[in-house]
Amino acid sequence: MVIYNAISDEDLVLLLNNGDRLAFTQLYERYKYLLYVHALRRLRNEAEAEDLIHDLFATIWNRHETLNLKGRLQGYLYTAVRNRIFKLMAHKNVESEYISSFHQAIEPTANITDYLVREAQMAAMIEKEIAALPPKMREVFELSRKQHLSHKEIAEQLNISEQTVSKQVTNALKILKTRLGLLFYLIFLIK
């Protein structure tokens, strides 16, 4: 019987590469709090820090078979968190620009052409993020949100369970929430 909390990071990564969920759980338990505190110090927002860490570990699990860590796991994780923080901050800047553009568009003197260009840019950004979803998840999401099919109809059409449909839609929404931030709420939750 393997005692996971006594195994080195390198051995846990090897087990993780082979799909060992307990090794993944041990890595998560070993580093989640440290990484959370690190992210929280930079972001100063508990929900964003928590989402960032969950997203990181979801990515690690999704890529566990191809995860090739040369060097120390701890360094890799901290770098991954730092990069995600930078990406989130850059995304917040874009978000601020779009919010600002919405305020300008609401003004009666706003130029309708400018508004239409910004709307097209926003739609392109949203479509780009949807297109970046894993293929099966994207297909389920588009059937749900664009064609307005029920989970049961999607399950029948794709010959999968309703539970799988529900999970795929939930995961897609989580990914898009992380990537699109405020735009996510304006678009998908209002529908």
mmCIF file with all atom_site columns, N, CA, C and O in Angstrom, residues 46-85:
data_model
loop_
_atom_site.group_PDB
_atom_site.id
_atom_site.type_symbol
_atom_site.label_atom_id
_atom_site.label_alt_id
_atom_site.label_comp_id
_atom_site.label_asym_id
_atom_site.label_entity_id
_atom_site.label_seq_id
_atom_site.pdbx_PDB_ins_code
_atom_site.Cartn_x
_atom_site.Cartn_y
_atom_site.Cartn_z
_atom_site.occupancy
_atom_site.B_iso_or_equiv
_atom_site.pdbx_formal_charge
_atom_site.auth_seq_id
_atom_site.auth_comp_id
_atom_site.auth_asym_id
_atom_site.auth_atom_id
_atom_site.pdbx_PDB_model_num
ATOM 1   N N  . GLU A 1 46 ? -10.211 37.047 -2.389  1.00 0.00 ? 46 GLU A N  1
ATOM 2   C CA . GLU A 1 46 ? -10.259 35.627 -2.014  1.00 0.00 ? 46 GLU A CA 1
ATOM 3   C C  . GLU A 1 46 ? -10.866 34.761 -3.117  1.00 0.00 ? 46 GLU A C  1
ATOM 4   O O  . GLU A 1 46 ? -10.346 33.685 -3.434  1.00 0.00 ? 46 GLU A O  1
ATOM 5   N N  . ALA A 1 47 ? -11.977 35.220 -3.686  1.00 0.00 ? 47 ALA A N  1
ATOM 6   C CA . ALA A 1 47 ? -12.652 34.412 -4.712  1.00 0.00 ? 47 ALA A CA 1
ATOM 7   C C  . ALA A 1 47 ? -11.766 34.249 -5.944  1.00 0.00 ? 47 ALA A C  1
ATOM 8   O O  . ALA A 1 47 ? -11.670 33.145 -6.497  1.00 0.00 ? 47 ALA A O  1
ATOM 9   N N  . GLU A 1 48 ? -11.115 35.325 -6.374  1.00 0.00 ? 48 GLU A N  1
ATOM 10  C CA . GLU A 1 48 ? -10.228 35.228 -7.538  1.00 0.00 ? 48 GLU A CA 1
ATOM 11  C C  . GLU A 1 48 ? -9.049  34.311 -7.257  1.00 0.00 ? 48 GLU A C  1
ATOM 12  O O  . GLU A 1 48 ? -8.662  33.513 -8.112  1.00 0.00 ? 48 GLU A O  1
ATOM 13  N N  . ALA A 1 49 ? -8.482  34.420 -6.059  1.00 0.00 ? 49 ALA A N  1
ATOM 14  C CA . ALA A 1 49 ? -7.342  33.565 -5.700  1.00 0.00 ? 49 ALA A CA 1
ATOM 15  C C  . ALA A 1 49 ? -7.768  32.101 -5.685  1.00 0.00 ? 49 ALA A C  1
ATOM 16  O O  . ALA A 1 49 ? -7.065  31.232 -6.216  1.00 0.00 ? 49 ALA A O  1
ATOM 17  N N  . GLU A 1 50 ? -8.918  31.830 -5.098  1.00 0.00 ? 50 GLU A N  1
ATOM 18  C CA . GLU A 1 50 ? -9.412  30.448 -5.034  1.00 0.00 ? 50 GLU A CA 1
ATOM 19  C C  . GLU A 1 50 ? -9.695  29.906 -6.433  1.00 0.00 ? 50 GLU A C  1
ATOM 20  O O  . GLU A 1 50 ? -9.308  28.782 -6.773  1.00 0.00 ? 50 GLU A O  1
ATOM 21  N N  . ASP A 1 51 ? -10.361 30.706 -7.273  1.00 0.00 ? 51 ASP A N  1
ATOM 22  C CA . ASP A 1 51 ? -10.650 30.273 -8.642  1.00 0.00 ? 51 ASP A CA 1
ATOM 23  C C  . ASP A 1 51 ? -9.370  30.004 -9.418  1.00 0.00 ? 51 ASP A C  1
ATOM 24  O O  . ASP A 1 51 ? -9.280  29.040 -10.175 1.00 0.00 ? 51 ASP A O  1
ATOM 25  N N  . LEU A 1 52 ? -8.380  30.855 -9.227  1.00 0.00 ? 52 LEU A N  1
ATOM 26  C CA . LEU A 1 52 ? -7.119  30.708 -9.927  1.00 0.00 ? 52 LEU A CA 1
ATOM 27  C C  . LEU A 1 52 ? -6.449  29.384 -9.556  1.00 0.00 ? 52 LEU A C  1
ATOM 28  O O  . LEU A 1 52 ? -5.979  28.655 -10.431 1.00 0.00 ? 52 LEU A O  1
ATOM 29  N N  . ILE A 1 53 ? -6.442  29.063 -8.275  1.00 0.00 ? 53 ILE A N  1
ATOM 30  C CA . ILE A 1 53 ? -5.802  27.819 -7.821  1.00 0.00 ? 53 ILE A CA 1
ATOM 31  C C  . ILE A 1 53 ? -6.578  26.600 -8.327  1.00 0.00 ? 53 ILE A C  1
ATOM 32  O O  . ILE A 1 53 ? -5.980  25.637 -8.815  1.00 0.00 ? 53 ILE A O  1
ATOM 33  N N  . HIS A 1 54 ? -7.900  26.655 -8.252  1.00 0.00 ? 54 HIS A N  1
ATOM 34  C CA . HIS A 1 54 ? -8.704  25.535 -8.759  1.00 0.00 ? 54 HIS A CA 1
ATOM 35  C C  . HIS A 1 54 ? -8.485  25.348 -10.254 1.00 0.00 ? 54 HIS A C  1
ATOM 36  O O  . HIS A 1 54 ? -8.365  24.212 -10.741 1.00 0.00 ? 54 HIS A O  1
ATOM 37  N N  . ASP A 1 55 ? -8.421  26.456 -10.989 1.00 0.00 ? 55 ASP A N  1
ATOM 38  C CA . ASP A 1 55 ? -8.192  26.375 -12.425 1.00 0.00 ? 55 ASP A CA 1
ATOM 39  C C  . ASP A 1 55 ? -6.822  25.765 -12.727 1.00 0.00 ? 55 ASP A C  1
ATOM 40  O O  . ASP A 1 55 ? -6.680  24.946 -13.630 1.00 0.00 ? 55 ASP A O  1
ATOM 41  N N  . LEU A 1 56 ? -5.811  26.162 -11.962 1.00 0.00 ? 56 LEU A N  1
ATOM 42  C CA . LEU A 1 56 ? -4.468  25.610 -12.148 1.00 0.00 ? 56 LEU A CA 1
ATOM 43  C C  . LEU A 1 56 ? -4.475  24.094 -11.959 1.00 0.00 ? 56 LEU A C  1
ATOM 44  O O  . LEU A 1 56 ? -3.964  23.354 -12.795 1.00 0.00 ? 56 LEU A O  1
ATOM 45  N N  . PHE A 1 57 ? -5.074  23.638 -10.869 1.00 0.00 ? 57 PHE A N  1
ATOM 46  C CA . PHE A 1 57 ? -5.071  22.200 -10.616 1.00 0.00 ? 57 PHE A CA 1
ATOM 47  C C  . PHE A 1 57 ? -5.964  21.443 -11.601 1.00 0.00 ? 57 PHE A C  1
ATOM 48  O O  . PHE A 1 57 ? -5.656  20.300 -11.961 1.00 0.00 ? 57 PHE A O  1
ATOM 49  N N  . ALA A 1 58 ? -7.026  22.073 -12.065 1.00 0.00 ? 58 ALA A N  1
ATOM 50  C CA . ALA A 1 58 ? -7.851  21.438 -13.100 1.00 0.00 ? 58 ALA A CA 1
ATOM 51  C C  . ALA A 1 58 ? -7.027  21.258 -14.374 1.00 0.00 ? 58 ALA A C  1
ATOM 52  O O  . ALA A 1 58 ? -7.088  20.206 -15.019 1.00 0.00 ? 58 ALA A O  1
ATOM 53  N N  . THR A 1 59 ? -6.239  22.251 -14.708 1.00 0.00 ? 59 THR A N  1
ATOM 54  C CA . THR A 1 59 ? -5.374  22.164 -15.885 1.00 0.00 ? 59 THR A CA 1
ATOM 55  C C  . THR A 1 59 ? -4.328  21.064 -15.697 1.00 0.00 ? 59 THR A C  1
ATOM 56  O O  . THR A 1 59 ? -4.062  20.293 -16.624 1.00 0.00 ? 59 THR A O  1
ATOM 57  N N  . ILE A 1 60 ? -3.761  20.995 -14.510 1.00 0.00 ? 60 ILE A N  1
ATOM 58  C CA . ILE A 1 60 ? -2.765  19.945 -14.240 1.00 0.00 ? 60 ILE A CA 1
ATOM 59  C C  . ILE A 1 60 ? -3.400  18.573 -14.420 1.00 0.00 ? 60 ILE A C  1
ATOM 60  O O  . ILE A 1 60 ? -2.814  17.690 -15.045 1.00 0.00 ? 60 ILE A O  1
ATOM 61  N N  . TRP A 1 61 ? -4.601  18.389 -13.890 1.00 0.00 ? 61 TRP A N  1
ATOM 62  C CA . TRP A 1 61 ? -5.239  17.071 -14.033 1.00 0.00 ? 61 TRP A CA 1
ATOM 63  C C  . TRP A 1 61 ? -5.566  16.793 -15.499 1.00 0.00 ? 61 TRP A C  1
ATOM 64  O O  . TRP A 1 61 ? -5.347  15.690 -15.991 1.00 0.00 ? 61 TRP A O  1
ATOM 65  N N  . ASN A 1 62 ? -6.076  17.793 -16.209 1.00 0.00 ? 62 ASN A N  1
ATOM 66  C CA . ASN A 1 62 ? -6.439  17.594 -17.610 1.00 0.00 ? 62 ASN A CA 1
ATOM 67  C C  . ASN A 1 62 ? -5.223  17.276 -18.479 1.00 0.00 ? 62 ASN A C  1
ATOM 68  O O  . ASN A 1 62 ? -5.360  16.648 -19.514 1.00 0.00 ? 62 ASN A O  1
ATOM 69  N N  . ARG A 1 63 ? -4.054  17.705 -18.042 1.00 0.00 ? 63 ARG A N  1
ATOM 70  C CA . ARG A 1 63 ? -2.825  17.460 -18.808 1.00 0.00 ? 63 ARG A CA 1
ATOM 71  C C  . ARG A 1 63 ? -1.902  16.468 -18.099 1.00 0.00 ? 63 ARG A C  1
ATOM 72  O O  . ARG A 1 63 ? -0.710  16.420 -18.394 1.00 0.00 ? 63 ARG A O  1
ATOM 73  N N  . HIS A 1 64 ? -2.443  15.688 -17.176 1.00 0.00 ? 64 HIS A N  1
ATOM 74  C CA . HIS A 1 64 ? -1.590  14.842 -16.342 1.00 0.00 ? 64 HIS A CA 1
ATOM 75  C C  . HIS A 1 64 ? -0.758  13.839 -17.142 1.00 0.00 ? 64 HIS A C  1
ATOM 76  O O  . HIS A 1 64 ? 0.354   13.527 -16.760 1.00 0.00 ? 64 HIS A O  1
ATOM 77  N N  . GLU A 1 65 ? -1.293  13.371 -18.259 1.00 0.00 ? 65 GLU A N  1
ATOM 78  C CA . GLU A 1 65 ? -0.544  12.372 -19.031 1.00 0.00 ? 65 GLU A CA 1
ATOM 79  C C  . GLU A 1 65 ? 0.671   12.978 -19.730 1.00 0.00 ? 65 GLU A C  1
ATOM 80  O O  . GLU A 1 65 ? 1.659   12.294 -19.965 1.00 0.00 ? 65 GLU A O  1
ATOM 81  N N  . THR A 1 66 ? 0.576   14.252 -20.077 1.00 0.00 ? 66 THR A N  1
ATOM 82  C CA . THR A 1 66 ? 1.657   14.895 -20.828 1.00 0.00 ? 66 THR A CA 1
ATOM 83  C C  . THR A 1 66 ? 2.471   15.856 -19.976 1.00 0.00 ? 66 THR A C  1
ATOM 84  O O  . THR A 1 66 ? 3.368   16.512 -20.498 1.00 0.00 ? 66 THR A O  1
ATOM 85  N N  . LEU A 1 67 ? 2.140   15.953 -18.706 1.00 0.00 ? 67 LEU A N  1
ATOM 86  C CA . LEU A 1 67 ? 2.842   16.870 -17.812 1.00 0.00 ? 67 LEU A CA 1
ATOM 87  C C  . LEU A 1 67 ? 4.294   16.433 -17.680 1.00 0.00 ? 67 LEU A C  1
ATOM 88  O O  . LEU A 1 67 ? 4.591   15.332 -17.246 1.00 0.00 ? 67 LEU A O  1
ATOM 89  N N  . ASN A 1 68 ? 5.188   17.302 -18.103 1.00 0.00 ? 68 ASN A N  1
ATOM 90  C CA . ASN A 1 68 ? 6.617   16.988 -18.090 1.00 0.00 ? 68 ASN A CA 1
ATOM 91  C C  . ASN A 1 68 ? 7.315   18.068 -17.277 1.00 0.00 ? 68 ASN A C  1
ATOM 92  O O  . ASN A 1 68 ? 7.632   19.130 -17.800 1.00 0.00 ? 68 ASN A O  1
ATOM 93  N N  . LEU A 1 69 ? 7.514   17.801 -16.013 1.00 0.00 ? 69 LEU A N  1
ATOM 94  C CA . LEU A 1 69 ? 8.108   18.790 -15.126 1.00 0.00 ? 69 LEU A CA 1
ATOM 95  C C  . LEU A 1 69 ? 9.594   18.513 -14.974 1.00 0.00 ? 69 LEU A C  1
ATOM 96  O O  . LEU A 1 69 ? 9.993   17.506 -14.419 1.00 0.00 ? 69 LEU A O  1
ATOM 97  N N  . LYS A 1 70 ? 10.366  19.423 -15.500 1.00 0.00 ? 70 LYS A N  1
ATOM 98  C CA . LYS A 1 70 ? 11.814  19.337 -15.320 1.00 0.00 ? 70 LYS A CA 1
ATOM 99  C C  . LYS A 1 70 ? 12.167  20.329 -14.233 1.00 0.00 ? 70 LYS A C  1
ATOM 100 O O  . LYS A 1 70 ? 11.847  21.501 -14.326 1.00 0.00 ? 70 LYS A O  1
ATOM 101 N N  . GLY A 1 71 ? 12.770  19.882 -13.213 1.00 0.00 ? 71 GLY A N  1
ATOM 102 C CA . GLY A 1 71 ? 13.079  20.759 -12.090 1.00 0.00 ? 71 GLY A CA 1
ATOM 103 C C  . GLY A 1 71 ? 12.086  20.525 -10.960 1.00 0.00 ? 71 GLY A C  1
ATOM 104 O O  . GLY A 1 71 ? 11.396  19.517 -10.908 1.00 0.00 ? 71 GLY A O  1
ATOM 105 N N  . ARG A 1 72 ? 12.010  21.485 -10.093 1.00 0.00 ? 72 ARG A N  1
ATOM 106 C CA . ARG A 1 72 ? 11.186  21.315 -8.896  1.00 0.00 ? 72 ARG A CA 1
ATOM 107 C C  . ARG A 1 72 ? 9.732   21.654 -9.163  1.00 0.00 ? 72 ARG A C  1
ATOM 108 O O  . ARG A 1 72 ? 9.416   22.657 -9.790  1.00 0.00 ? 72 ARG A O  1
ATOM 109 N N  . LEU A 1 73 ? 8.859   20.812 -8.656  1.00 0.00 ? 73 LEU A N  1
ATOM 110 C CA . LEU A 1 73 ? 7.418   21.013 -8.798  1.00 0.00 ? 73 LEU A CA 1
ATOM 111 C C  . LEU A 1 73 ? 7.002   22.329 -8.166  1.00 0.00 ? 73 LEU A C  1
ATOM 112 O O  . LEU A 1 73 ? 6.213   23.078 -8.735  1.00 0.00 ? 73 LEU A O  1
ATOM 113 N N  . GLN A 1 74 ? 7.531   22.627 -7.009  1.00 0.00 ? 74 GLN A N  1
ATOM 114 C CA . GLN A 1 74 ? 7.150   23.843 -6.295  1.00 0.00 ? 74 GLN A CA 1
ATOM 115 C C  . GLN A 1 74 ? 7.436   25.084 -7.156  1.00 0.00 ? 74 GLN A C  1
ATOM 116 O O  . GLN A 1 74 ? 6.601   25.980 -7.255  1.00 0.00 ? 74 GLN A O  1
ATOM 117 N N  . GLY A 1 75 ? 8.574   25.125 -7.792  1.00 0.00 ? 75 GLY A N  1
ATOM 118 C CA . GLY A 1 75 ? 8.918   26.245 -8.673  1.00 0.00 ? 75 GLY A CA 1
ATOM 119 C C  . GLY A 1 75 ? 7.966   26.341 -9.853  1.00 0.00 ? 75 GLY A C  1
ATOM 120 O O  . GLY A 1 75 ? 7.539   27.436 -10.235 1.00 0.00 ? 75 GLY A O  1
ATOM 121 N N  . TYR A 1 76 ? 7.637   25.186 -10.418 1.00 0.00 ? 76 TYR A N  1
ATOM 122 C CA . TYR A 1 76 ? 6.688   25.155 -11.535 1.00 0.00 ? 76 TYR A CA 1
ATOM 123 C C  . TYR A 1 76 ? 5.336   25.714 -11.102 1.00 0.00 ? 76 TYR A C  1
ATOM 124 O O  . TYR A 1 76 ? 4.739   26.539 -11.803 1.00 0.00 ? 76 TYR A O  1
ATOM 125 N N  . LEU A 1 77 ? 4.850   25.286 -9.943  1.00 0.00 ? 77 LEU A N  1
ATOM 126 C CA . LEU A 1 77 ? 3.536   25.720 -9.465  1.00 0.00 ? 77 LEU A CA 1
ATOM 127 C C  . LEU A 1 77 ? 3.513   27.224 -9.185  1.00 0.00 ? 77 LEU A C  1
ATOM 128 O O  . LEU A 1 77 ? 2.560   27.916 -9.562  1.00 0.00 ? 77 LEU A O  1
ATOM 129 N N  . TYR A 1 78 ? 4.546   27.731 -8.528  1.00 0.00 ? 78 TYR A N  1
ATOM 130 C CA . TYR A 1 78 ? 4.590   29.160 -8.243  1.00 0.00 ? 78 TYR A CA 1
ATOM 131 C C  . TYR A 1 78 ? 4.664   29.984 -9.534  1.00 0.00 ? 78 TYR A C  1
ATOM 132 O O  . TYR A 1 78 ? 4.029   31.027 -9.657  1.00 0.00 ? 78 TYR A O  1
ATOM 133 N N  . THR A 1 79 ? 5.433   29.499 -10.498 1.00 0.00 ? 79 THR A N  1
ATOM 134 C CA . THR A 1 79 ? 5.519   30.197 -11.783 1.00 0.00 ? 79 THR A CA 1
ATOM 135 C C  . THR A 1 79 ? 4.175   30.161 -12.494 1.00 0.00 ? 79 THR A C  1
ATOM 136 O O  . THR A 1 79 ? 3.740   31.170 -13.066 1.00 0.00 ? 79 THR A O  1
ATOM 137 N N  . ALA A 1 80 ? 3.500   29.022 -12.447 1.00 0.00 ? 80 ALA A N  1
ATOM 138 C CA . ALA A 1 80 ? 2.187   28.903 -13.082 1.00 0.00 ? 80 ALA A CA 1
ATOM 139 C C  . ALA A 1 80 ? 1.190   29.859 -12.430 1.00 0.00 ? 80 ALA A C  1
ATOM 140 O O  . ALA A 1 80 ? 0.396   30.508 -13.120 1.00 0.00 ? 80 ALA A O  1
ATOM 141 N N  . VAL A 1 81 ? 1.230   29.968 -11.107 1.00 0.00 ? 81 VAL A N  1
ATOM 142 C CA . VAL A 1 81 ? 0.336   30.893 -10.406 1.00 0.00 ? 81 VAL A CA 1
ATOM 143 C C  . VAL A 1 81 ? 0.679   32.332 -10.806 1.00 0.00 ? 81 VAL A C  1
ATOM 144 O O  . VAL A 1 81 ? -0.216  33.131 -11.112 1.00 0.00 ? 81 VAL A O  1
ATOM 145 N N  . ARG A 1 82 ? 1.948   32.668 -10.811 1.00 0.00 ? 82 ARG A N  1
ATOM 146 C CA . ARG A 1 82 ? 2.363   34.024 -11.190 1.00 0.00 ? 82 ARG A CA 1
ATOM 147 C C  . ARG A 1 82 ? 1.884   34.370 -12.596 1.00 0.00 ? 82 ARG A C  1
ATOM 148 O O  . ARG A 1 82 ? 1.330   35.447 -12.832 1.00 0.00 ? 82 ARG A O  1
ATOM 149 N N  . ASN A 1 83 ? 2.068   33.449 -13.527 1.00 0.00 ? 83 ASN A N  1
ATOM 150 C CA . ASN A 1 83 ? 1.650   33.701 -14.905 1.00 0.00 ? 83 ASN A CA 1
ATOM 151 C C  . ASN A 1 83 ? 0.133   33.873 -15.003 1.00 0.00 ? 83 ASN A C  1
ATOM 152 O O  . ASN A 1 83 ? -0.358  34.710 -15.759 1.00 0.00 ? 83 ASN A O  1
ATOM 153 N N  . ARG A 1 84 ? -0.594  33.084 -14.244 1.00 0.00 ? 84 ARG A N  1
ATOM 154 C CA . ARG A 1 84 ? -2.055  33.219 -14.249 1.00 0.00 ? 84 ARG A CA 1
ATOM 155 C C  . ARG A 1 84 ? -2.486  34.546 -13.634 1.00 0.00 ? 84 ARG A C  1
ATOM 156 O O  . ARG A 1 84 ? -3.467  35.144 -14.067 1.00 0.00 ? 84 ARG A O  1
ATOM 157 N N  . ILE A 1 85 ? -1.768  35.002 -12.638 1.00 0.00 ? 85 ILE A N  1
ATOM 158 C CA . ILE A 1 85 ? -2.073  36.301 -12.028 1.00 0.00 ? 85 ILE A CA 1
ATOM 159 C C  . ILE A 1 85 ? -1.846  37.404 -13.063 1.00 0.00 ? 85 ILE A C  1
ATOM 160 O O  . ILE A 1 85 ? -2.689  38.289 -13.227 1.00 0.00 ? 85 ILE A O  1
#
